[in-house]
Coordinates of C-alpha atoms in Angstrom, one line a residue:
M28 CA 22.1 -31.2 -73.4
K29 CA 19.7 -28.5 -72.6
L30 CA 16.9 -31.0 -72.5
Q31 CA 18.8 -33.3 -70.1
C32 CA 19.6 -30.3 -67.9
S33 CA 16.0 -29.3 -67.9
K34 CA 15.0 -32.8 -66.9
F35 CA 17.6 -32.7 -64.1
V36 CA 16.3 -29.4 -62.8
F37 CA 12.7 -30.6 -63.0
L38 CA 13.5 -33.8 -61.1
L39 CA 15.5 -31.8 -58.5
L40 CA 12.6 -29.4 -58.0
A41 CA 10.1 -32.3 -57.8
T42 CA 12.3 -34.0 -55.2
L43 CA 12.5 -30.9 -53.1
A44 CA 8.7 -30.3 -53.4
L45 CA 8.1 -33.9 -52.2
A46 CA 10.5 -33.4 -49.3
V47 CA 8.7 -30.2 -48.3
L48 CA 5.3 -31.8 -48.6
G49 CA 6.5 -34.8 -46.7
G50 CA 8.0 -32.7 -44.0
A51 CA 4.7 -30.8 -43.7
A52 CA 2.8 -34.1 -43.4
V53 CA 5.1 -35.3 -40.7
S54 CA 4.8 -31.9 -38.9
A55 CA 1.0 -32.1 -39.0
Q56 CA 1.1 -35.7 -37.9
D57 CA 3.4 -34.9 -35.0
A58 CA 1.4 -31.9 -33.8
M59 CA 0.1 -32.2 -30.3
T60 CA -3.6 -31.5 -29.6
L61 CA -4.6 -30.2 -26.2
R62 CA -8.2 -30.1 -24.8
M63 CA -9.4 -27.0 -23.1
T64 CA -12.8 -26.3 -21.5
G65 CA -14.5 -23.0 -20.9
L66 CA -17.8 -21.4 -20.2
A67 CA -20.4 -20.4 -22.8
G68 CA -21.3 -16.8 -23.5
P69 CA -18.9 -13.9 -23.4
V70 CA -16.1 -16.1 -21.9
A71 CA -16.4 -18.5 -24.9
E72 CA -16.2 -15.6 -27.3
G73 CA -13.0 -14.4 -25.7
L74 CA -11.4 -17.9 -25.5
Q75 CA -12.2 -18.6 -29.1
A76 CA -10.5 -15.4 -30.3
A77 CA -7.4 -16.0 -28.2
I78 CA -7.1 -19.7 -29.0
S79 CA -7.5 -18.9 -32.7
V80 CA -4.5 -16.7 -32.6
W81 CA -2.5 -19.3 -30.7
N82 CA -3.4 -22.1 -33.1
E83 CA -2.5 -20.0 -36.1
N84 CA 1.0 -19.2 -34.7
N85 CA 1.7 -22.6 -33.1
P86 CA 1.1 -25.5 -35.5
D87 CA 3.0 -27.9 -33.3
I88 CA 0.6 -27.3 -30.3
Q89 CA -3.1 -27.1 -31.3
V90 CA -5.9 -26.4 -28.8
E91 CA -9.4 -27.7 -29.1
L92 CA -12.0 -25.8 -27.1
E93 CA -14.9 -27.6 -25.5
I94 CA -17.5 -25.0 -24.4
Q95 CA -19.7 -25.9 -21.5
A96 CA -23.2 -24.4 -21.8
D97 CA -24.6 -25.8 -18.5
E98 CA -22.9 -23.5 -16.1
V99 CA -24.6 -24.8 -12.9
N100 CA -24.0 -28.4 -13.6
W101 CA -20.4 -27.8 -14.8
Q102 CA -19.6 -25.8 -11.6
A103 CA -20.9 -28.5 -9.4
T104 CA -19.5 -31.6 -11.0
A105 CA -16.4 -30.9 -13.1
P106 CA -13.8 -30.9 -10.3
T107 CA -14.8 -34.4 -9.2
T108 CA -15.7 -35.9 -12.7
M109 CA -14.4 -34.3 -15.8
F110 CA -11.3 -32.7 -14.3
A111 CA -10.4 -35.7 -12.1
D112 CA -10.7 -38.1 -15.0
A113 CA -7.3 -39.3 -16.4
N114 CA -8.6 -38.5 -19.8
G115 CA -9.9 -35.1 -18.9
P116 CA -8.9 -31.7 -20.4
D117 CA -5.3 -30.5 -20.3
L118 CA -6.2 -26.9 -19.3
S119 CA -9.3 -24.9 -18.5
W120 CA -10.9 -21.5 -17.8
W121 CA -12.3 -21.8 -14.2
W122 CA -13.4 -19.9 -11.1
C123 CA -10.4 -20.1 -8.8
S124 CA -12.3 -19.8 -5.5
R125 CA -13.3 -22.1 -2.7
S126 CA -16.9 -21.9 -3.8
F127 CA -16.1 -23.8 -7.0
Q128 CA -13.8 -26.5 -5.5
Y129 CA -10.6 -24.9 -6.7
K130 CA -8.9 -25.4 -3.3
D131 CA -10.1 -29.0 -3.3
M132 CA -8.4 -29.6 -6.7
I133 CA -5.1 -28.2 -5.3
E134 CA -5.3 -30.5 -2.3
A135 CA -6.0 -33.4 -4.6
D136 CA -2.8 -32.6 -6.7
L137 CA -4.9 -32.1 -9.8
L138 CA -3.4 -28.7 -10.7
V139 CA 0.1 -27.6 -11.8
P140 CA 1.7 -24.7 -9.9
L141 CA 2.4 -21.7 -12.1
D142 CA 5.2 -20.1 -10.1
D143 CA 7.7 -20.4 -12.8
L144 CA 5.4 -18.7 -15.3
Y145 CA 4.8 -15.9 -12.9
E146 CA 8.5 -15.3 -12.6
A147 CA 9.3 -15.8 -16.3
E148 CA 6.4 -13.8 -17.7
G149 CA 6.6 -10.9 -15.2
W150 CA 3.2 -11.6 -13.8
Y151 CA 4.2 -10.6 -10.3
D152 CA 4.5 -7.0 -11.7
A153 CA 1.5 -7.3 -14.1
F154 CA -1.3 -7.9 -11.6
P155 CA -2.4 -5.9 -8.6
Q156 CA -1.1 -7.0 -5.2
G157 CA -4.6 -7.9 -4.1
T158 CA -4.9 -10.3 -7.0
L159 CA -1.5 -11.9 -6.2
D160 CA -2.5 -12.2 -2.5
F161 CA -5.8 -13.9 -3.5
Y162 CA -4.1 -16.4 -5.7
T163 CA -1.2 -17.2 -3.4
E164 CA -1.8 -20.4 -1.4
P165 CA -0.5 -21.0 2.1
N166 CA 2.3 -23.1 0.7
G167 CA 3.4 -20.0 -1.3
S168 CA 2.5 -21.3 -4.7
I169 CA 0.0 -20.0 -7.3
Y170 CA -2.1 -22.4 -9.3
G171 CA -4.1 -20.0 -11.5
V172 CA -3.6 -16.9 -13.5
N173 CA -6.4 -14.3 -13.6
I174 CA -7.8 -13.4 -17.0
D175 CA -10.3 -10.6 -16.2
V176 CA -11.8 -8.7 -13.4
V177 CA -15.5 -8.3 -12.8
W178 CA -17.1 -5.6 -10.7
T179 CA -20.7 -5.9 -9.7
P180 CA -23.4 -4.9 -9.3
Y181 CA -24.0 -1.7 -11.4
I182 CA -27.4 -0.3 -12.3
Y183 CA -27.4 0.4 -16.1
Y184 CA -30.1 2.8 -17.1
N185 CA -31.8 4.1 -20.3
K186 CA -31.2 7.8 -20.4
D187 CA -33.9 8.3 -23.0
I188 CA -36.5 6.7 -20.8
F189 CA -35.4 8.7 -17.8
A190 CA -35.7 11.9 -19.7
E191 CA -39.1 10.9 -21.1
V192 CA -40.6 10.2 -17.6
G193 CA -38.7 13.1 -15.9
A194 CA -36.5 10.9 -13.7
E195 CA -33.1 11.7 -12.3
V196 CA -30.3 9.4 -11.2
P197 CA -31.3 8.6 -7.6
T198 CA -29.1 9.3 -4.6
S199 CA -31.2 7.5 -1.9
W200 CA -33.4 4.4 -1.7
E201 CA -36.6 6.6 -1.5
E202 CA -35.5 8.4 -4.7
L203 CA -34.9 5.0 -6.4
Y204 CA -38.4 3.9 -5.5
E205 CA -39.8 7.2 -6.9
V206 CA -37.9 6.6 -10.1
A207 CA -39.6 3.2 -10.3
D208 CA -43.0 4.8 -9.9
K209 CA -42.3 7.3 -12.7
V210 CA -41.1 4.6 -15.0
R211 CA -44.2 2.5 -14.4
A212 CA -46.4 5.5 -15.0
G213 CA -44.6 6.0 -18.3
G214 CA -45.5 2.5 -19.5
Y215 CA -42.1 0.8 -18.9
Q216 CA -40.8 -1.8 -16.6
P217 CA -38.5 -0.4 -13.8
M218 CA -35.5 -2.6 -13.1
V219 CA -34.6 -6.0 -14.6
N220 CA -32.7 -7.8 -11.8
L221 CA -32.1 -11.0 -13.8
Y222 CA -33.0 -13.4 -11.0
D223 CA -30.8 -16.2 -12.4
W224 CA -28.7 -17.9 -9.8
G225 CA -26.9 -19.9 -12.5
L226 CA -25.2 -16.6 -13.3
V227 CA -25.3 -15.6 -9.6
N228 CA -27.3 -12.5 -9.2
H229 CA -25.3 -10.1 -7.1
L230 CA -28.0 -8.2 -5.3
P231 CA -27.1 -9.6 -1.9
D232 CA -23.5 -8.5 -2.5
A233 CA -24.6 -4.9 -3.1
L234 CA -26.6 -4.9 0.1
M235 CA -23.8 -6.5 2.2
M236 CA -21.4 -3.7 1.1
R237 CA -24.0 -1.1 2.1
S238 CA -25.4 -2.6 5.3
W239 CA -22.3 -4.0 6.9
T240 CA -19.4 -2.0 8.3
E241 CA -15.9 -2.9 7.2
D242 CA -15.4 -4.9 10.3
E243 CA -18.6 -6.8 9.8
Y244 CA -17.8 -7.4 6.1
R245 CA -14.4 -8.8 7.0
A246 CA -15.9 -11.0 9.7
F247 CA -18.4 -12.6 7.3
M248 CA -15.5 -13.3 4.9
L249 CA -14.1 -15.5 7.6
N250 CA -16.8 -16.8 10.0
A251 CA -18.1 -19.6 7.8
N252 CA -14.7 -21.3 7.7
P253 CA -13.4 -23.8 10.3
G254 CA -10.8 -22.2 12.5
S255 CA -12.2 -18.7 12.0
P256 CA -11.2 -16.2 14.7
D257 CA -13.5 -15.6 17.7
W258 CA -13.9 -11.9 16.9
A259 CA -15.4 -12.8 13.5
N260 CA -17.8 -15.4 14.9
E261 CA -19.4 -12.8 17.1
Y262 CA -21.2 -11.3 14.0
K263 CA -24.3 -13.0 12.9
W264 CA -26.7 -12.8 9.9
T265 CA -29.5 -12.3 12.4
D266 CA -27.9 -9.1 13.7
P267 CA -29.6 -5.8 12.6
H268 CA -27.2 -5.1 9.8
G269 CA -27.5 -8.7 8.5
L270 CA -31.3 -8.7 8.8
R271 CA -31.5 -5.4 6.9
I272 CA -30.1 -7.1 3.8
F273 CA -33.1 -9.3 3.5
E274 CA -35.6 -6.6 4.6
T275 CA -34.3 -4.5 1.7
M276 CA -34.9 -7.3 -0.8
K277 CA -38.5 -7.6 0.4
E278 CA -39.0 -3.9 0.2
M279 CA -37.7 -3.8 -3.4
V280 CA -40.5 -6.3 -4.3
D281 CA -43.1 -4.5 -2.2
R282 CA -42.3 -1.0 -3.6
G283 CA -42.4 -2.2 -7.2
L284 CA -38.8 -1.6 -8.1
L285 CA -38.2 -5.0 -9.7
A286 CA -39.8 -5.7 -13.1
D287 CA -43.0 -7.7 -13.1
G288 CA -42.5 -11.4 -13.1
F289 CA -38.8 -10.9 -12.0
A290 CA -38.7 -14.3 -10.4
G291 CA -39.4 -15.9 -13.8
H292 CA -36.5 -14.0 -15.6
T293 CA -34.2 -17.0 -15.3
E294 CA -32.6 -16.8 -18.7
Y295 CA -29.8 -14.3 -19.4
G296 CA -31.0 -13.3 -22.8
Q297 CA -34.6 -12.8 -21.6
G298 CA -33.5 -10.4 -18.9
Q299 CA -31.0 -8.6 -21.1
G300 CA -33.5 -8.3 -23.9
L301 CA -36.0 -6.3 -21.7
F302 CA -33.4 -3.7 -21.2
T303 CA -31.6 -3.6 -24.6
G304 CA -35.0 -3.7 -26.3
G305 CA -36.2 -0.6 -24.5
S306 CA -38.9 -2.2 -22.4
A307 CA -37.1 -1.8 -19.0
A308 CA -35.5 1.4 -17.8
M309 CA -32.9 -0.2 -15.6
W310 CA -30.8 -3.4 -15.6
Q311 CA -28.7 -4.7 -12.7
M312 CA -25.6 -6.3 -14.1
G313 CA -21.9 -6.5 -13.7
S314 CA -19.1 -4.6 -15.4
W315 CA -19.0 -7.1 -18.3
A316 CA -22.2 -5.5 -19.6
S317 CA -20.6 -2.1 -20.1
G318 CA -18.2 -3.6 -22.6
S319 CA -20.9 -4.8 -24.9
L320 CA -23.8 -2.4 -24.5
G321 CA -22.3 0.1 -26.9
N322 CA -22.7 -2.5 -29.7
E323 CA -26.2 -3.7 -28.7
V324 CA -28.4 -0.7 -28.1
D325 CA -29.5 2.4 -30.1
F326 CA -30.3 4.6 -27.1
D327 CA -28.1 6.7 -24.7
W328 CA -27.2 4.8 -21.6
G329 CA -25.2 5.2 -18.4
Y330 CA -24.8 3.5 -15.0
F331 CA -25.1 4.4 -11.4
Y332 CA -24.7 2.6 -8.0
Y333 CA -27.2 1.3 -5.5
P334 CA -27.8 4.0 -2.9
W335 CA -26.2 4.0 0.6
Y336 CA -28.3 3.5 3.7
D337 CA -29.2 6.6 5.6
D338 CA -28.0 5.8 9.1
D339 CA -25.1 6.5 11.5
M340 CA -22.6 4.3 9.6
I341 CA -19.3 6.2 9.2
E342 CA -18.4 4.7 5.8
P343 CA -20.0 1.8 3.9
Y344 CA -17.6 -0.8 2.5
G345 CA -17.3 -0.2 -1.2
P346 CA -19.8 0.7 -4.0
V347 CA -19.3 -2.6 -6.0
G348 CA -17.6 -5.9 -5.2
S349 CA -14.6 -7.3 -7.1
W350 CA -14.6 -10.8 -8.6
I351 CA -11.1 -11.9 -9.6
P352 CA -11.2 -15.7 -9.5
N353 CA -11.8 -16.0 -13.3
C354 CA -8.6 -17.8 -14.3
F355 CA -6.7 -20.4 -16.3
I356 CA -5.6 -23.6 -14.8
V357 CA -3.4 -26.5 -16.0
F358 CA -4.0 -30.1 -15.1
N359 CA -1.3 -32.4 -13.8
R360 CA -1.9 -35.2 -16.3
G361 CA 1.1 -35.5 -18.7
N362 CA 0.7 -32.6 -21.3
Q363 CA 1.4 -29.9 -18.8
E364 CA 4.6 -28.6 -20.5
A365 CA 2.6 -27.8 -23.7
A366 CA -0.4 -26.6 -21.7
L367 CA 1.9 -24.2 -19.8
K368 CA 3.0 -22.7 -23.0
V369 CA -0.6 -22.0 -24.0
V370 CA -1.3 -20.4 -20.7
S371 CA 1.8 -18.2 -20.9
Y372 CA 0.2 -16.7 -24.1
L373 CA -3.3 -16.5 -22.6
G374 CA -2.0 -14.6 -19.6
S375 CA 0.3 -12.3 -21.7
A376 CA -0.7 -8.7 -22.4
A377 CA -1.4 -9.7 -26.1
G378 CA -3.5 -12.7 -25.1
V379 CA -5.4 -10.7 -22.5
E380 CA -6.2 -7.9 -24.9
T381 CA -7.4 -10.3 -27.6
Y382 CA -9.6 -12.0 -25.0
A383 CA -11.0 -8.6 -23.8
R384 CA -11.8 -7.4 -27.3
A385 CA -13.9 -10.5 -28.0
S386 CA -15.4 -11.1 -24.6
R387 CA -16.0 -7.4 -23.8
I388 CA -14.8 -8.0 -20.2
T389 CA -12.4 -5.8 -18.4
P390 CA -8.8 -7.2 -18.4
G391 CA -7.4 -8.3 -15.0
R392 CA -3.8 -7.1 -15.7
S393 CA -3.1 -3.7 -14.1
D394 CA -0.6 -2.7 -16.8
I395 CA -3.2 -2.3 -19.5
P396 CA -3.5 1.6 -19.8
E397 CA -6.9 3.2 -19.1
E398 CA -7.0 4.6 -22.6
A399 CA -6.5 1.2 -24.1
V400 CA -9.4 -0.2 -22.0
A401 CA -11.6 2.6 -23.4
E402 CA -10.5 1.7 -26.9
I403 CA -10.8 -2.1 -26.4
L404 CA -14.2 -1.9 -24.6
T405 CA -16.1 1.4 -24.1
P406 CA -15.5 4.8 -22.4
E407 CA -17.9 3.6 -19.7
S408 CA -15.7 0.6 -19.0
A409 CA -12.7 2.9 -18.6
Q410 CA -14.7 5.1 -16.2
Q411 CA -15.5 2.0 -14.1
V412 CA -11.8 1.3 -13.9
A413 CA -11.2 4.8 -12.7
D414 CA -14.1 4.6 -10.2
V415 CA -12.7 1.4 -8.7
G416 CA -9.2 3.0 -8.6
S417 CA -10.5 5.9 -6.5
M418 CA -13.2 4.2 -4.4
G419 CA -12.0 0.6 -4.1
A420 CA -13.9 -2.7 -4.6
P421 CA -13.8 -5.3 -1.8
S422 CA -13.7 -9.0 -2.7
L423 CA -17.2 -10.5 -3.3
Y424 CA -18.6 -12.6 -0.5
E425 CA -19.1 -15.6 -2.7
A426 CA -15.4 -15.9 -3.5
N427 CA -14.5 -16.5 0.1
V428 CA -17.1 -18.8 1.6
P429 CA -17.8 -22.6 1.4
P430 CA -20.2 -23.8 -1.3
D431 CA -22.9 -24.9 1.2
V432 CA -23.1 -21.4 2.7
L433 CA -23.4 -19.9 -0.7
S434 CA -26.1 -22.4 -1.6
A435 CA -28.0 -21.6 1.5
L436 CA -27.9 -17.8 0.7
K437 CA -29.2 -18.4 -2.8
Q438 CA -32.0 -20.6 -1.5
A439 CA -32.9 -18.1 1.2
C440 CA -33.1 -15.2 -1.3
D441 CA -35.1 -17.3 -3.7
L442 CA -37.7 -18.1 -1.1
L443 CA -37.7 -14.6 0.2
L444 CA -38.2 -12.9 -3.1
N445 CA -41.0 -15.3 -4.0
G446 CA -42.8 -14.5 -0.7
V447 CA -42.4 -18.0 0.8
I448 CA -40.3 -16.9 3.9
T449 CA -39.8 -13.7 5.9
P450 CA -36.6 -11.7 6.2
E451 CA -36.1 -13.1 9.7
E452 CA -36.4 -16.6 8.5
A453 CA -34.0 -15.9 5.6
A454 CA -31.4 -14.6 8.0
E455 CA -31.8 -17.5 10.3
M456 CA -31.4 -20.0 7.4
V457 CA -28.1 -18.4 6.3
Q458 CA -26.8 -18.1 9.9
E459 CA -27.5 -21.8 10.5
A460 CA -25.6 -22.8 7.4
T461 CA -22.7 -20.5 8.4
E462 CA -22.4 -22.2 11.8
E463 CA -22.7 -25.7 10.3
A464 CA -19.9 -24.9 7.8
R465 CA -17.7 -23.5 10.6
E466 CA -18.1 -26.6 12.7
G467 CA -17.0 -28.7 9.7

């Protein structure tokens, strides 16, 4: 009797085990797999960390990341090729600005509006009003959710080298050139500017915010677009404050501020290595660098801002520019319900913090406490948050203009910094592109 009972119990347990295993097999078979694309580098590190958490907690919806290493090609082609394809990805990290065809994708009905998520997830309260304004389309809908905020450009500096050569943080352009002289005399390279337009060097942005008045800056955000107001069209790149932007770039080369061979520093790691390896005293980069430097260098470092111009301007327009288009988008191709669930996590406080810890980029949500930012990133990152809170950070030029104008600006700077054209010719090139874009 005991033997029969034991056999019964064994068979019962075996049956239950098979049922559980069978259920698990069915569950695994029925799991949905979504494709997601994202940019290589710090972004990929953040995405991989956040998606790993999602996949672990959501066996029914698994996400496969496809990392795009060729930033320039991906920027230019994805909206009309990969994203427009019926078999394209279900969601993506992207630059939600006109420069990268985000508006075109909305007009082509490629993207799913996220209005319901903003309401359900409390995102209307989680992001600064400026971010909400940027993302809200004329029809009142929002098609992207911001993941991080980038402020640029900062000048990071090696405090040990500065102390060795007797240099102080400069407060004027002349003092900045004097620092470069001292650094060179000490056997180091001055400033690595990382002239890599694939990552979009933000030197022109720094000079725009210092050379243009607020009215001029606002005008140039508008005057390359069809239907721009007449008052904005009166301002031109060939005006004195526009020309000064290019004159300053040439002066930076002529006065030896930029590291030798700067035009050849076209790879991110190469430029970064000159600074982190202790060969260059200064490095122009964005706020994302401050989140990682603490783990990459064995010297004391800090940051400062490009100087203001010494003229009769009442108040320059911001020390750094703000880039908030980095976002998540969902494609209108059949799996959007599941993709929206993934984006709801990625845009949550938990998702954003996971992304920030791995990417070392400042979170875009305004409800992440400053002390948490310091703990997640570095104290310097928290200080940058405080700086922007007190001084402001206008939207970067490139987030507001047509791609052709941005391309012309890049080309003009390239030719200018390599000595092919003059500042006057550079200003004329960009002004001509601005007028052509405005005329449609």
